[in-house]
mmCIF file of N, CA and C in Angstrom:
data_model
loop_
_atom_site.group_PDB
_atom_site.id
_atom_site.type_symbol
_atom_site.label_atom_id
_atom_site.label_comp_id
_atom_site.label_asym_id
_atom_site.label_seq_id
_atom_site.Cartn_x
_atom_site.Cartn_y
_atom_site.Cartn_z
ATOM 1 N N UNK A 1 14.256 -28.897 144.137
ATOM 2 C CA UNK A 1 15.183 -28.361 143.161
ATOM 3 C C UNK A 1 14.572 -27.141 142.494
ATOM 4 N N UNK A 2 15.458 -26.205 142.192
ATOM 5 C CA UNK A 2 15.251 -25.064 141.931
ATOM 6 C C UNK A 2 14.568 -25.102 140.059
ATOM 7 N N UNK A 3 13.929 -24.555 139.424
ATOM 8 C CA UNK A 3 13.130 -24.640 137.898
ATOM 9 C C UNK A 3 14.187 -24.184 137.215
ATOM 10 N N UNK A 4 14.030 -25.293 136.530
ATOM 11 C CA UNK A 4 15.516 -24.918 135.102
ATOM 12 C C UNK A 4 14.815 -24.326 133.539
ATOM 13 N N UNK A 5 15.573 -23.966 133.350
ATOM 14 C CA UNK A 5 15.230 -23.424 131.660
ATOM 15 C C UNK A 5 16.067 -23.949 130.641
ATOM 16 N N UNK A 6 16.265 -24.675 129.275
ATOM 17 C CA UNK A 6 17.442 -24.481 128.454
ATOM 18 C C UNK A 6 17.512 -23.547 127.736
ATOM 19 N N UNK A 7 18.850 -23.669 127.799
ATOM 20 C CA UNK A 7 20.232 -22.625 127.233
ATOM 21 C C UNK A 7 20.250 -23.287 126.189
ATOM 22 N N UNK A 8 20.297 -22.129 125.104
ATOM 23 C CA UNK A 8 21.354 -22.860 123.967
ATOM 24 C C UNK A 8 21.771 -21.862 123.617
ATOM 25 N N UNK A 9 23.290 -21.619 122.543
ATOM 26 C CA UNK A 9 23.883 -20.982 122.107
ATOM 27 C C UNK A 9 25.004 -21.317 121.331
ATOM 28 N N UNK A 10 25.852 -20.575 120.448
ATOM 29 C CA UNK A 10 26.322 -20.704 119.381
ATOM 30 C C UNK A 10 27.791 -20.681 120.418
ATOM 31 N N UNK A 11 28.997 -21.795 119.720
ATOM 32 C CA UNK A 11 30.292 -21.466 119.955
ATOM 33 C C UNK A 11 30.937 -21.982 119.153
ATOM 34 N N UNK A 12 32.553 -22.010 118.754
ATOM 35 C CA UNK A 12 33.256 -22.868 117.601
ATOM 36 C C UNK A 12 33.133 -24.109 118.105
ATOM 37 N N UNK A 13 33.065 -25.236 117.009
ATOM 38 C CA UNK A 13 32.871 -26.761 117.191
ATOM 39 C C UNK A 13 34.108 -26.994 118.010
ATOM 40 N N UNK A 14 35.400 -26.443 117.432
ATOM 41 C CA UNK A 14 36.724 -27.323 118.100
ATOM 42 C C UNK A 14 36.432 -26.620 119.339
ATOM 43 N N UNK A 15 35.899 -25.139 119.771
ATOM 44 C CA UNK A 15 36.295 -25.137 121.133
ATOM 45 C C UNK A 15 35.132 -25.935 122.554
ATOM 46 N N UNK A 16 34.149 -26.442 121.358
ATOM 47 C CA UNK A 16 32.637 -27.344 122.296
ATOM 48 C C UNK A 16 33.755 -28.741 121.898
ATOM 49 N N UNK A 17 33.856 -29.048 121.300
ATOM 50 C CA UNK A 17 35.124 -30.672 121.602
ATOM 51 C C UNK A 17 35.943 -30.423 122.262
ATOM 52 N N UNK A 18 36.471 -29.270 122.632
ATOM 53 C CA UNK A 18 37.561 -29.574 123.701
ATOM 54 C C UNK A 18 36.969 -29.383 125.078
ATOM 55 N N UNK A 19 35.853 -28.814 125.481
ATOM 56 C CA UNK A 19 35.384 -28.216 126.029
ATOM 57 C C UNK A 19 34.817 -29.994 126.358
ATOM 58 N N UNK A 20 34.042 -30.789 125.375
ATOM 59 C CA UNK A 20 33.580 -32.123 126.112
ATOM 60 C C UNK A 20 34.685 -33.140 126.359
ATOM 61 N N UNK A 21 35.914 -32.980 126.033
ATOM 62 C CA UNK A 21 36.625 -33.893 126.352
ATOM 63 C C UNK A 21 37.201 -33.431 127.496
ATOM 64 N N UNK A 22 37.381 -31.957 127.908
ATOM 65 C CA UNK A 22 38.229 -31.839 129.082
ATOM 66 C C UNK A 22 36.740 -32.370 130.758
ATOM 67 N N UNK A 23 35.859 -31.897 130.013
ATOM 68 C CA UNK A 23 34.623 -32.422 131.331
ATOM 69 C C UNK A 23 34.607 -33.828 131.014
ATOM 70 N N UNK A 24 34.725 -34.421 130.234
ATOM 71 C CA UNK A 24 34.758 -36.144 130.368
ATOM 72 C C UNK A 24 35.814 -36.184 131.110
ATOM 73 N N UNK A 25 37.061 -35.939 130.688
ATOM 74 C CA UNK A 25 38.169 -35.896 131.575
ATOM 75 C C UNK A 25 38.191 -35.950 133.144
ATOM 76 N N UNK A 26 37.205 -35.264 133.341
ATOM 77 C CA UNK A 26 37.233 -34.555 134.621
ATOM 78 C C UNK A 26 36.254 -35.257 135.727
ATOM 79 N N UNK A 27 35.221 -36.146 134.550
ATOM 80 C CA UNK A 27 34.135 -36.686 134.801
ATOM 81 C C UNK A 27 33.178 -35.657 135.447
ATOM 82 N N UNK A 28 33.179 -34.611 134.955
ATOM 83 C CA UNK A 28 32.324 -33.087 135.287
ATOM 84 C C UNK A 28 30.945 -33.089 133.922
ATOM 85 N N UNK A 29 29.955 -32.875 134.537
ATOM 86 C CA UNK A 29 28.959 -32.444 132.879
ATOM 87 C C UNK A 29 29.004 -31.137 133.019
ATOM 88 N N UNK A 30 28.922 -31.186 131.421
ATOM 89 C CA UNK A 30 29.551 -29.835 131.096
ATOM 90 C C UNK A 30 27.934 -28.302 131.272
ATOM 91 N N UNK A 31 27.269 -28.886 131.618
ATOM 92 C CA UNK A 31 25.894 -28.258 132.544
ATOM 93 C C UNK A 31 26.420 -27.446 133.793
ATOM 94 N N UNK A 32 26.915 -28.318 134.499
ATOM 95 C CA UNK A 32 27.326 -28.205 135.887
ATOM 96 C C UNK A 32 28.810 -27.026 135.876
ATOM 97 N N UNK A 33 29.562 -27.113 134.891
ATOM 98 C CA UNK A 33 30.417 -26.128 134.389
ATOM 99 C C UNK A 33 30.045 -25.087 134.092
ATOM 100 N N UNK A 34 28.925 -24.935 133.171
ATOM 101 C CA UNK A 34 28.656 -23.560 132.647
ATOM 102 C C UNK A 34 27.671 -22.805 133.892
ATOM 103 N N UNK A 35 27.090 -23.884 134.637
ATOM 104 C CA UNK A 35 26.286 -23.050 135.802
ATOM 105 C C UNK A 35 27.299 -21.998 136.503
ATOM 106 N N UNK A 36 27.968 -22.843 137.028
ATOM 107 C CA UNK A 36 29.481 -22.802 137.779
ATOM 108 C C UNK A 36 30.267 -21.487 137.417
ATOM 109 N N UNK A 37 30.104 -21.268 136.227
ATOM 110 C CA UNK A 37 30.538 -20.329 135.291
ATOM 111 C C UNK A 37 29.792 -19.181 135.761
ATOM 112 N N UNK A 38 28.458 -19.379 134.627
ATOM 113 C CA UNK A 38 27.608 -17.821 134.914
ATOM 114 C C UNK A 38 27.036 -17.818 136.383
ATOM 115 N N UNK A 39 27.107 -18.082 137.299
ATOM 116 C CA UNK A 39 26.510 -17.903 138.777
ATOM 117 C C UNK A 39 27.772 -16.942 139.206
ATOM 118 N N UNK A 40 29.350 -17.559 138.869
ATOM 119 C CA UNK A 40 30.417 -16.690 139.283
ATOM 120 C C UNK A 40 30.569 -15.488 138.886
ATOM 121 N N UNK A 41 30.551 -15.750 137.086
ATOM 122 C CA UNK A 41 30.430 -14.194 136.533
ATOM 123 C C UNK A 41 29.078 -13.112 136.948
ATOM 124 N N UNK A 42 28.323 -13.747 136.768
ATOM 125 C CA UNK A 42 26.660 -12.886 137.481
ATOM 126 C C UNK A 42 26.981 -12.427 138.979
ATOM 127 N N UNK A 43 27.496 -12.965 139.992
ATOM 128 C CA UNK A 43 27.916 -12.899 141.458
ATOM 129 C C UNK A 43 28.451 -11.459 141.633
ATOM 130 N N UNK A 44 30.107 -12.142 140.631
ATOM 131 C CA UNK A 44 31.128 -10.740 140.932
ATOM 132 C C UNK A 44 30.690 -9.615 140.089
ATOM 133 N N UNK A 45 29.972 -9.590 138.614
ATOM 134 C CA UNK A 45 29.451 -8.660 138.353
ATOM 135 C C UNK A 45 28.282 -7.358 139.052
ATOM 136 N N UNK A 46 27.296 -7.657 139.762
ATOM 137 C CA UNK A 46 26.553 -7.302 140.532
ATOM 138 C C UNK A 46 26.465 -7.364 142.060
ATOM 139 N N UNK A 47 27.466 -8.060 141.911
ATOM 140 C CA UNK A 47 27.786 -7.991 143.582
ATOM 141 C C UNK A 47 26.095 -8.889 144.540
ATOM 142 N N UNK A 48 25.767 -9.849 143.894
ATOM 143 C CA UNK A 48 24.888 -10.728 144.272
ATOM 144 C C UNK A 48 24.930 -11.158 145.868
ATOM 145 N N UNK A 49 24.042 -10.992 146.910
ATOM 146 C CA UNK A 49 24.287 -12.314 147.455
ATOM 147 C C UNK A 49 23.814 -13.534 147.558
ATOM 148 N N UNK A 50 24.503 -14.068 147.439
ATOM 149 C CA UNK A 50 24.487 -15.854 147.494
ATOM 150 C C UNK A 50 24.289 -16.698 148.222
ATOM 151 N N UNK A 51 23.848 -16.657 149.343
ATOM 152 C CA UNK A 51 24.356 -17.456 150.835
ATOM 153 C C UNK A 51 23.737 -18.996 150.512
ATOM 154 N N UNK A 52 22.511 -18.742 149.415
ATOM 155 C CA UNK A 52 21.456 -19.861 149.747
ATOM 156 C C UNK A 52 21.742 -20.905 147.801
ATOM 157 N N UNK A 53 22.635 -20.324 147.464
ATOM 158 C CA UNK A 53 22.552 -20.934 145.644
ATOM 159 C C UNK A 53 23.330 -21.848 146.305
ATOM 160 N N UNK A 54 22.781 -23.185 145.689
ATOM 161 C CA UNK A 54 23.968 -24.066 144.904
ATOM 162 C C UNK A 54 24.010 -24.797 144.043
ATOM 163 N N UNK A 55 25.150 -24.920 143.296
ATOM 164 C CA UNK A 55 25.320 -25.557 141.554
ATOM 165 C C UNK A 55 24.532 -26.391 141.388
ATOM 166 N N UNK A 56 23.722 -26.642 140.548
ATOM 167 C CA UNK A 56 23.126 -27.979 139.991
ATOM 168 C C UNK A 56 23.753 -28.863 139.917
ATOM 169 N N UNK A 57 23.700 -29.718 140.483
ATOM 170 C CA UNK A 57 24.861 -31.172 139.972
ATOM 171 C C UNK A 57 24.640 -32.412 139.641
ATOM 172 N N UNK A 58 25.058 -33.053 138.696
ATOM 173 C CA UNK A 58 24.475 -34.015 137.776
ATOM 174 C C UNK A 58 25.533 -34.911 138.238
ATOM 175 N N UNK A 59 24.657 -36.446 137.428
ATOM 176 C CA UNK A 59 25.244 -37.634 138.408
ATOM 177 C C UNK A 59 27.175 -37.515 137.819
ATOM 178 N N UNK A 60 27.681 -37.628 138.459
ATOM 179 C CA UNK A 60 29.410 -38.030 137.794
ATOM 180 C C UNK A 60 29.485 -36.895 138.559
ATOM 181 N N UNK A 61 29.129 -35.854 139.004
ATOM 182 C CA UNK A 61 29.775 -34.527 139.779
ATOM 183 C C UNK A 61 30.408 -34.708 141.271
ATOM 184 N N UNK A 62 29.201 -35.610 141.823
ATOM 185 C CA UNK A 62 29.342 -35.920 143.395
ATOM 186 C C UNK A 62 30.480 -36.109 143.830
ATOM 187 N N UNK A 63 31.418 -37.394 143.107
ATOM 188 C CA UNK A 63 32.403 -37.928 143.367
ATOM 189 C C UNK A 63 33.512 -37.010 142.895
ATOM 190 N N UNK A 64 33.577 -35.929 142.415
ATOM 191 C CA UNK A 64 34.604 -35.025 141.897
ATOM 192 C C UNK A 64 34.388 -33.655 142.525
ATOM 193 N N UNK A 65 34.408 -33.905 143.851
ATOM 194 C CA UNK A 65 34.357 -32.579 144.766
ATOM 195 C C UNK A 65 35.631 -31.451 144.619
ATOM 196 N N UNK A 66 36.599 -31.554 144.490
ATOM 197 C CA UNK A 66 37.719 -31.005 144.446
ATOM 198 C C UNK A 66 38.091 -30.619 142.620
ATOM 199 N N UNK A 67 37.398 -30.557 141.785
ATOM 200 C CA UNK A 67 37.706 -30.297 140.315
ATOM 201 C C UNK A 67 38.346 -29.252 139.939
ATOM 202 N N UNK A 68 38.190 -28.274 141.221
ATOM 203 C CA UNK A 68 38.653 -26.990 140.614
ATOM 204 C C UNK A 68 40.334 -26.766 140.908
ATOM 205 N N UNK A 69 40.566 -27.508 141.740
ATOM 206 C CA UNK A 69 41.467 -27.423 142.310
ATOM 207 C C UNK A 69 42.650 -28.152 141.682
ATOM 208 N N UNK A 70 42.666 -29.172 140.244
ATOM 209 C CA UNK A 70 42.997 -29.898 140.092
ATOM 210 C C UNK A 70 44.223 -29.245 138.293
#
């Protein structure tokens, strides 16, 4: 596995509660979202290639292969 660092950062409370109830929802951690996130935005911004990344994924992710789609 690839070396992780933590993140932290500031956002509004109601939009980090909605933000954990829609990944409970989803049974997604919300880790695995924000990777998901900045790997896409970092990608199309710089025009990255990628061939060899993939998302970190935490236990509850496996079984929810199709999330995006949903």
């Amino acid at each position: 596995m690839e070396q992780t660092d933590l993140f932290n950062f500031r956002m509004p409370s109601n939009l980090k509660q909605r933000f954990q109830q829609t990944c409970q929802n989803r049974n997604t951690a919300m880790t695995s979202v924000l990777n998901e996130f900045i790997h896409d935005y970092v990608t199309k911004s710089e025009k990255i290639e990628t061939d060899t990344w993939e998302p970190i994924m935490l236990r509850g992710d496996e079984s929810d292969e199709n999330r995006w789609m949903k």
